[in-house]
């Protein structure tokens, strides 16, 4: 860990500018939550709709009561269990959380990330960091320094290098409605793990036009190469006119001359490894000029559910 880099990042965010930060999930574009100027710059750089609120990153669970109004018992249990870590809680916001962070909602999304460099940065600062994922709106999220640099280059003054993100998928988001926990976004912690801590939870039925987590639009995480998520690879390959296809999945597909290269996310069929490889593989495939990507569904359990969620959005065609 390079202290000089952390000090430099601290100085730049303290001057109300945007800095890219590593987290255990994906890289974020970070700003002082109290700087309207810096937060507005994030929306502009990402081309993000203003009605899509940001996650507030705090340094310690002890800071939670500073930025929230009341904390349901199950929220406290989840924070105790999973922070620092890839869990975001949506809770009633305290008055000091500016409306431009929450898109005027009366709730705030908040988490303690578990990346040691970003935790060290947060400890240098007197304020939390608002940070969406460091990708242009709708593009695949960045999981390395290089991804962020390739997306934004000199549009941001500084990228704090924290190596590759260990989880590689965004945080799991849980909200509370009438004190009941509800899953807003599948993510790096499997629902099964959440349920071990607080019992059965409902999944928010997403209204696509106006989802509760406004970032959960159907088209999202999209590579430039058209992606087809299919039940039956052979059937797809027989019908398709594409001749130069990349395959994405767990297992080698049957040989087919239209498949030019196979990208296996984890040959041991390990969900954690597959999740960590998903975005970087999509970004790599985009540099290789295939006509299309054909992907298999992952087993619909544990992180397989989160991977399928991202593939469904990545494959959405309007
Ligand atoms: O892992 C992560 O969560 C990463 C890292 C950088 O922390 N951040 C991230 O941010 O994924 P973003 O902006 O790409 O996704 C945040 C999601 C969006 O879907 C947004 O709509 C939702 O959180 N969100 C934020 N505030 C909310 C609120 N008050 N109520 C409901 N959803 C909210
Ligand atoms: Mg995002």
Short mmCIF file of C-alpha atoms and ligand atoms in Angstrom, two decimals:
data_model
loop_
_atom_site.label_atom_id
_atom_site.label_comp_id
_atom_site.label_asym_id
_atom_site.label_seq_id
_atom_site.Cartn_x
_atom_site.Cartn_y
_atom_site.Cartn_z
CA UNK A 1 0.00 0.00 0.00
CA UNK A 2 1.48 3.33 -1.07
CA UNK A 3 0.81 6.08 1.45
CA UNK A 4 1.87 8.77 -1.00
CA UNK A 5 -0.89 7.71 -3.40
CA UNK A 6 -3.48 7.75 -0.64
CA UNK A 7 -2.38 11.24 0.49
CA UNK A 8 -2.55 12.45 -3.10
CA UNK A 9 -6.08 11.07 -3.54
CA UNK A 10 -7.09 12.62 -0.20
CA UNK A 11 -5.79 16.00 -1.30
CA UNK A 12 -7.64 15.90 -4.62
CA UNK A 13 -11.03 14.84 -3.20
CA UNK A 14 -10.60 17.48 -0.49
CA UNK A 15 -10.29 20.05 -3.30
CA UNK A 16 -13.76 18.91 -4.40
CA UNK A 17 -12.59 16.99 -7.41
CA UNK A 18 -13.40 13.46 -8.54
CA UNK A 19 -11.03 10.56 -7.84
CA UNK A 20 -11.44 6.93 -8.92
CA UNK A 21 -11.11 4.50 -6.02
CA UNK A 22 -10.68 0.73 -5.81
CA UNK A 23 -13.16 -1.29 -3.78
CA UNK A 24 -13.49 -5.01 -3.26
CA UNK A 25 -16.47 -5.03 -5.67
CA UNK A 26 -15.70 -2.68 -8.57
CA UNK A 27 -13.90 0.66 -8.93
CA UNK A 28 -15.88 3.77 -8.00
CA UNK A 29 -15.84 7.42 -9.08
CA UNK A 30 -15.67 9.18 -5.75
CA UNK A 31 -16.46 12.66 -4.44
CA UNK A 32 -16.95 14.43 -1.12
CA UNK A 33 -20.66 13.97 -0.34
CA UNK A 34 -20.82 17.62 0.79
CA UNK A 35 -19.49 19.02 -2.48
CA UNK A 36 -22.31 19.61 -4.92
CA UNK A 37 -19.77 20.61 -7.53
CA UNK A 38 -17.83 17.34 -7.30
CA UNK A 39 -20.97 15.20 -7.15
CA UNK A 40 -22.40 16.98 -10.18
CA UNK A 41 -19.13 16.28 -12.00
CA UNK A 42 -19.55 12.53 -11.35
CA UNK A 43 -22.97 12.55 -13.04
CA UNK A 44 -21.55 14.43 -15.98
CA UNK A 45 -18.46 12.23 -16.43
CA UNK A 46 -20.56 9.04 -16.30
CA UNK A 47 -23.44 10.49 -18.28
CA UNK A 48 -25.64 9.23 -15.45
CA UNK A 49 -29.32 10.24 -15.19
CA UNK A 50 -29.82 12.61 -12.24
CA UNK A 51 -32.63 10.45 -10.85
CA UNK A 52 -30.17 7.64 -10.09
CA UNK A 53 -28.81 8.18 -6.54
CA UNK A 54 -25.29 7.39 -5.31
CA UNK A 55 -23.96 5.09 -2.60
CA UNK A 56 -22.32 6.80 0.38
CA UNK A 57 -19.09 5.08 1.47
CA UNK A 58 -18.25 5.46 5.16
CA UNK A 59 -15.07 4.41 6.97
CA UNK A 60 -16.61 2.60 9.90
CA UNK A 61 -19.87 1.06 11.06
CA UNK A 62 -19.82 3.59 13.93
CA UNK A 63 -20.53 6.32 11.38
CA UNK A 64 -23.84 4.76 10.33
CA UNK A 65 -26.00 6.70 12.84
CA UNK A 66 -24.49 10.00 11.61
CA UNK A 67 -26.04 9.63 8.17
CA UNK A 68 -29.22 7.63 8.83
CA UNK A 69 -32.35 8.40 10.85
CA UNK A 70 -33.31 5.04 12.24
CA UNK A 71 -31.72 1.66 11.84
CA UNK A 72 -34.02 -1.37 11.78
CA UNK A 73 -32.73 -4.24 13.92
CA UNK A 74 -32.15 -6.44 10.88
CA UNK A 75 -30.16 -3.69 9.19
CA UNK A 76 -27.90 -3.45 12.23
CA UNK A 77 -27.47 -7.24 12.20
CA UNK A 78 -26.47 -7.19 8.53
CA UNK A 79 -24.05 -4.31 9.03
CA UNK A 80 -22.48 -6.09 12.03
CA UNK A 81 -22.07 -9.25 10.01
CA UNK A 82 -20.99 -7.98 6.60
CA UNK A 83 -19.16 -4.65 7.06
CA UNK A 84 -16.61 -3.84 5.91
CA UNK A 85 -17.85 -5.65 2.83
CA UNK A 86 -20.01 -5.76 -0.29
CA UNK A 87 -23.37 -4.99 1.31
CA UNK A 88 -25.26 -1.72 0.76
CA UNK A 89 -28.13 -0.79 3.07
CA UNK A 90 -30.85 1.63 1.97
CA UNK A 91 -32.10 3.42 5.10
CA UNK A 92 -34.00 6.60 6.01
CA UNK A 93 -31.48 9.41 5.58
CA UNK A 94 -30.35 11.89 8.21
CA UNK A 95 -30.87 15.58 7.41
CA UNK A 96 -27.15 16.15 6.78
CA UNK A 97 -27.11 13.88 3.73
CA UNK A 98 -27.56 16.25 0.79
CA UNK A 99 -30.54 15.66 -1.52
CA UNK A 100 -28.24 15.70 -4.56
CA UNK A 101 -26.69 12.41 -3.34
CA UNK A 102 -30.04 10.66 -2.98
CA UNK A 103 -31.84 12.14 -6.01
CA UNK A 104 -34.22 13.76 -3.52
CA UNK A 105 -35.25 10.44 -2.00
CA UNK A 106 -35.67 10.32 1.76
CA UNK A 107 -33.45 7.23 1.93
CA UNK A 108 -29.69 6.89 1.58
CA UNK A 109 -27.71 3.91 0.26
CA UNK A 110 -24.67 3.36 2.46
CA UNK A 111 -21.81 0.91 2.95
CA UNK A 112 -18.36 0.37 4.45
CA UNK A 113 -16.17 -0.99 1.65
CA UNK A 114 -13.53 -3.58 2.52
CA UNK A 115 -10.63 -2.54 0.28
CA UNK A 116 -7.69 -1.58 2.47
CA UNK A 117 -6.52 1.30 0.28
CA UNK A 118 -9.94 2.91 0.14
CA UNK A 119 -10.46 2.37 3.87
CA UNK A 120 -7.12 4.10 4.46
CA UNK A 121 -8.27 6.95 2.21
CA UNK A 122 -11.59 7.27 4.08
CA UNK A 123 -9.66 7.43 7.37
CA UNK A 124 -7.69 10.40 6.00
CA UNK A 125 -10.90 12.31 5.29
CA UNK A 126 -13.38 14.24 7.40
CA UNK A 127 -16.25 13.35 5.06
CA UNK A 128 -17.69 10.19 3.41
CA UNK A 129 -17.34 9.51 -0.30
CA UNK A 130 -20.24 9.26 -2.70
CA UNK A 131 -19.28 6.80 -5.43
CA UNK A 132 -21.09 5.08 -8.26
CA UNK A 133 -19.27 2.42 -10.26
CA UNK A 134 -16.48 3.84 -12.44
CA UNK A 135 -17.95 3.16 -15.88
CA UNK A 136 -19.94 5.21 -18.37
CA UNK A 137 -23.67 4.66 -17.67
CA UNK A 138 -24.82 1.22 -18.89
CA UNK A 139 -21.30 -0.01 -19.70
CA UNK A 140 -19.60 -2.94 -17.98
CA UNK A 141 -18.21 -1.96 -14.55
CA UNK A 142 -14.44 -1.49 -14.15
CA UNK A 143 -12.55 -3.99 -12.00
CA UNK A 144 -8.99 -2.74 -12.55
CA UNK A 145 -7.00 0.50 -12.74
CA UNK A 146 -6.57 -0.04 -16.47
CA UNK A 147 -10.32 -0.40 -17.09
CA UNK A 148 -10.92 2.97 -15.41
CA UNK A 149 -8.10 4.61 -17.35
CA UNK A 150 -9.40 3.21 -20.64
CA UNK A 151 -12.92 4.49 -19.88
CA UNK A 152 -12.09 7.95 -18.59
CA UNK A 153 -8.45 8.75 -19.38
CA UNK A 154 -7.77 12.36 -18.49
CA UNK A 155 -11.43 13.18 -17.73
CA UNK A 156 -10.63 12.50 -14.07
CA UNK A 157 -7.66 13.97 -12.24
CA UNK A 158 -6.57 10.83 -10.41
CA UNK A 159 -7.11 7.07 -10.26
CA UNK A 160 -6.05 5.39 -7.03
CA UNK A 161 -4.55 2.04 -8.03
CA UNK A 162 -5.70 -0.81 -5.82
CA UNK A 163 -5.06 -3.69 -8.19
CA UNK A 164 -7.84 -5.99 -9.33
CA UNK A 165 -11.12 -6.04 -7.42
CA UNK A 166 -11.40 -9.29 -5.50
CA UNK A 167 -15.20 -9.72 -5.78
CA UNK A 168 -15.70 -8.29 -9.26
CA UNK A 169 -19.47 -7.75 -8.83
CA UNK A 170 -21.24 -4.79 -7.23
CA UNK A 171 -22.50 -4.88 -3.66
CA UNK A 172 -25.77 -6.57 -2.75
CA UNK A 173 -28.37 -3.87 -1.93
CA UNK A 174 -30.98 -4.36 0.80
CA UNK A 175 -33.72 -1.84 1.55
CA UNK A 176 -36.39 -1.79 4.24
CA UNK A 177 -40.08 -1.21 3.64
CA UNK A 178 -42.35 -1.12 6.69
CA UNK A 179 -39.35 -2.44 8.62
CA UNK A 180 -39.17 -5.50 6.35
CA UNK A 181 -35.91 -6.21 4.51
CA UNK A 182 -36.16 -6.33 0.71
CA UNK A 183 -33.51 -7.23 -1.82
CA UNK A 184 -33.05 -4.36 -4.30
CA UNK A 185 -29.99 -5.64 -6.15
CA UNK A 186 -28.34 -9.04 -6.37
CA UNK A 187 -24.62 -8.70 -5.84
CA UNK A 188 -21.40 -9.97 -4.35
CA UNK A 189 -23.07 -11.46 -1.26
CA UNK A 190 -25.45 -14.30 -2.16
CA UNK A 191 -29.05 -14.02 -0.86
CA UNK A 192 -28.51 -17.38 0.83
CA UNK A 193 -25.80 -15.72 2.98
CA UNK A 194 -28.05 -12.77 3.82
CA UNK A 195 -30.88 -15.14 4.79
CA UNK A 196 -28.60 -17.05 7.16
CA UNK A 197 -28.31 -13.81 9.13
CA UNK A 198 -31.83 -12.32 9.06
CA UNK A 199 -34.12 -15.05 7.71
CA UNK A 200 -36.14 -15.09 4.50
CA UNK A 201 -36.20 -11.86 2.53
CA UNK A 202 -38.42 -10.70 -0.31
CA UNK A 203 -37.05 -9.70 -3.66
CA UNK A 204 -38.25 -6.35 -4.95
CA UNK A 205 -40.44 -6.84 -7.98
CA UNK A 206 -38.71 -4.51 -10.36
CA UNK A 207 -40.80 -1.98 -12.10
CA UNK A 208 -38.59 -1.45 -15.12
CA UNK A 209 -39.75 2.11 -15.78
CA UNK A 210 -39.27 3.15 -12.18
CA UNK A 211 -37.24 0.58 -10.27
CA UNK A 212 -36.80 1.09 -6.52
CA UNK A 213 -33.03 1.10 -7.04
CA UNK A 214 -33.18 3.43 -10.03
CA UNK A 215 -29.97 2.00 -11.47
CA UNK A 216 -31.57 -1.39 -11.98
CA UNK A 217 -32.80 -0.80 -15.50
CA UNK A 218 -33.06 -3.83 -17.67
CA UNK A 219 -30.33 -2.71 -20.06
CA UNK A 220 -27.10 -2.39 -18.09
CA UNK A 221 -23.60 -3.82 -17.80
CA UNK A 222 -23.59 -4.09 -21.59
CA UNK A 223 -20.51 -4.97 -23.60
CA UNK A 224 -20.28 -3.42 -27.07
CA UNK A 225 -20.33 -6.87 -28.66
CA UNK A 226 -23.96 -8.13 -28.74
CA UNK A 227 -24.42 -10.76 -26.04
CA UNK A 228 -26.95 -13.60 -26.30
CA UNK A 229 -27.79 -15.47 -23.09
CA UNK A 230 -29.34 -18.75 -24.20
CA UNK A 231 -30.97 -21.87 -22.79
CA UNK A 232 -29.57 -24.02 -25.57
CA UNK A 233 -26.23 -23.13 -27.15
CA UNK A 234 -26.48 -25.66 -30.01
CA UNK A 235 -29.90 -24.45 -31.06
CA UNK A 236 -28.68 -20.84 -31.05
CA UNK A 237 -25.57 -21.70 -33.07
CA UNK A 238 -27.56 -23.62 -35.66
CA UNK A 239 -29.86 -20.66 -36.29
CA UNK A 240 -27.57 -17.66 -35.98
CA UNK A 241 -26.11 -15.81 -38.93
CA UNK A 242 -23.05 -14.78 -36.87
CA UNK A 243 -19.93 -16.70 -37.83
CA UNK A 244 -17.32 -15.29 -35.48
CA UNK A 245 -18.61 -15.93 -31.97
CA UNK A 246 -17.08 -15.89 -28.48
CA UNK A 247 -18.50 -18.36 -25.95
CA UNK A 248 -18.85 -17.42 -22.27
CA UNK A 249 -19.71 -19.92 -19.53
CA UNK A 250 -18.47 -22.55 -17.07
CA UNK A 251 -17.93 -25.54 -19.37
CA UNK A 252 -16.45 -25.95 -22.82
CA UNK A 253 -19.33 -25.99 -25.34
CA UNK A 254 -19.67 -28.66 -28.02
CA UNK A 255 -17.35 -27.94 -30.91
CA UNK A 256 -18.91 -25.67 -33.47
CA UNK A 257 -17.10 -23.81 -36.22
CA UNK A 258 -18.94 -20.58 -35.45
CA UNK A 259 -17.33 -20.48 -31.98
CA UNK A 260 -13.86 -19.06 -32.46
CA UNK A 261 -12.87 -18.86 -28.81
CA UNK A 262 -14.27 -19.98 -25.46
CA UNK A 263 -13.94 -17.93 -22.28
CA UNK A 264 -14.53 -20.06 -19.20
CA UNK A 265 -15.14 -18.01 -16.07
CA UNK A 266 -14.06 -20.78 -13.71
CA UNK A 267 -12.94 -24.20 -14.86
CA UNK A 268 -13.46 -25.48 -11.28
CA UNK A 269 -17.03 -24.16 -11.44
CA UNK A 270 -16.37 -21.90 -8.49
CA UNK A 271 -18.92 -19.06 -8.26
CA UNK A 272 -16.59 -16.62 -6.49
CA UNK A 273 -13.95 -17.04 -9.17
CA UNK A 274 -16.54 -16.80 -11.96
CA UNK A 275 -17.92 -13.57 -10.47
CA UNK A 276 -14.43 -12.09 -10.17
CA UNK A 277 -13.77 -12.92 -13.84
CA UNK A 278 -17.10 -11.82 -15.35
CA UNK A 279 -16.59 -8.10 -16.06
CA UNK A 280 -12.93 -8.33 -16.99
CA UNK A 281 -13.75 -11.10 -19.46
CA UNK A 282 -16.56 -9.06 -21.06
CA UNK A 283 -14.25 -6.06 -21.35
CA UNK A 284 -11.52 -8.22 -22.88
CA UNK A 285 -13.90 -9.82 -25.39
CA UNK A 286 -14.86 -6.31 -26.52
CA UNK A 287 -11.26 -5.69 -27.61
CA UNK A 288 -11.18 -8.83 -29.78
CA UNK A 289 -13.73 -8.04 -32.48
CA UNK A 290 -16.12 -10.96 -32.32
CA UNK A 291 -19.52 -10.55 -34.03
CA UNK A 292 -21.33 -11.77 -30.93
CA UNK A 293 -21.01 -13.43 -27.54
CA UNK A 294 -23.08 -16.47 -26.67
CA UNK A 295 -23.40 -17.13 -22.94
CA UNK A 296 -24.88 -20.00 -20.96
CA UNK A 297 -26.98 -19.39 -17.86
CA UNK A 298 -25.12 -20.21 -14.66
CA UNK A 299 -26.74 -22.55 -12.09
CA UNK A 300 -29.37 -20.35 -10.42
CA UNK A 301 -28.07 -20.51 -6.86
CA UNK A 302 -25.73 -18.49 -4.66
CA UNK A 303 -23.59 -16.11 -6.73
CA UNK A 304 -24.85 -17.87 -9.85
CA UNK A 305 -28.04 -15.79 -9.37
CA UNK A 306 -26.05 -12.56 -9.32
CA UNK A 307 -24.05 -13.59 -12.39
CA UNK A 308 -27.27 -14.46 -14.25
CA UNK A 309 -28.77 -11.11 -13.25
CA UNK A 310 -25.82 -9.27 -14.85
CA UNK A 311 -25.89 -11.48 -17.96
CA UNK A 312 -29.63 -10.88 -18.40
CA UNK A 313 -29.07 -7.12 -18.34
CA UNK A 314 -25.94 -7.38 -20.49
CA UNK A 315 -27.96 -9.27 -23.10
CA UNK A 316 -30.96 -6.95 -23.14
CA UNK A 317 -31.69 -5.54 -26.59
CA UNK A 318 -33.96 -2.57 -27.01
O1 LIG B 1 -20.30 -2.27 -5.15
C1 LIG B 1 -20.87 -1.20 -5.29
O2 LIG B 1 -21.96 -0.96 -4.78
C2 LIG B 1 -20.14 -0.13 -6.13
C3 LIG B 1 -18.89 0.32 -5.38
C4 LIG B 1 -18.17 1.45 -6.07
O3 LIG B 1 -19.24 0.66 -4.06
N1 LIG B 1 -21.02 0.97 -6.40
C5 LIG B 1 -22.07 0.88 -7.24
O4 LIG B 1 -22.71 2.07 -7.46
O5 LIG B 1 -22.42 -0.17 -7.77
P1 LIG B 1 -23.79 2.30 -8.64
O6 LIG B 1 -24.06 3.75 -8.58
O7 LIG B 1 -23.26 1.75 -9.88
O8 LIG B 1 -25.03 1.51 -8.16
C6 LIG B 1 -25.74 1.99 -7.04
C7 LIG B 1 -27.14 1.46 -7.05
C8 LIG B 1 -27.97 2.04 -8.16
O9 LIG B 1 -28.77 1.01 -8.70
C9 LIG B 1 -28.81 3.07 -7.42
O10 LIG B 1 -30.04 3.30 -8.07
C10 LIG B 1 -29.01 2.39 -6.08
O11 LIG B 1 -27.75 1.85 -5.81
N2 LIG B 1 -29.34 3.37 -5.03
C11 LIG B 1 -28.59 4.38 -4.56
N3 LIG B 1 -29.26 5.08 -3.62
C12 LIG B 1 -30.46 4.51 -3.48
C13 LIG B 1 -31.62 4.76 -2.68
N4 LIG B 1 -31.66 5.78 -1.82
N5 LIG B 1 -32.69 3.94 -2.82
C14 LIG B 1 -32.65 2.90 -3.68
N6 LIG B 1 -31.59 2.61 -4.46
C15 LIG B 1 -30.52 3.39 -4.38
MG1 LIG B 2 -23.10 0.91 -11.71
#
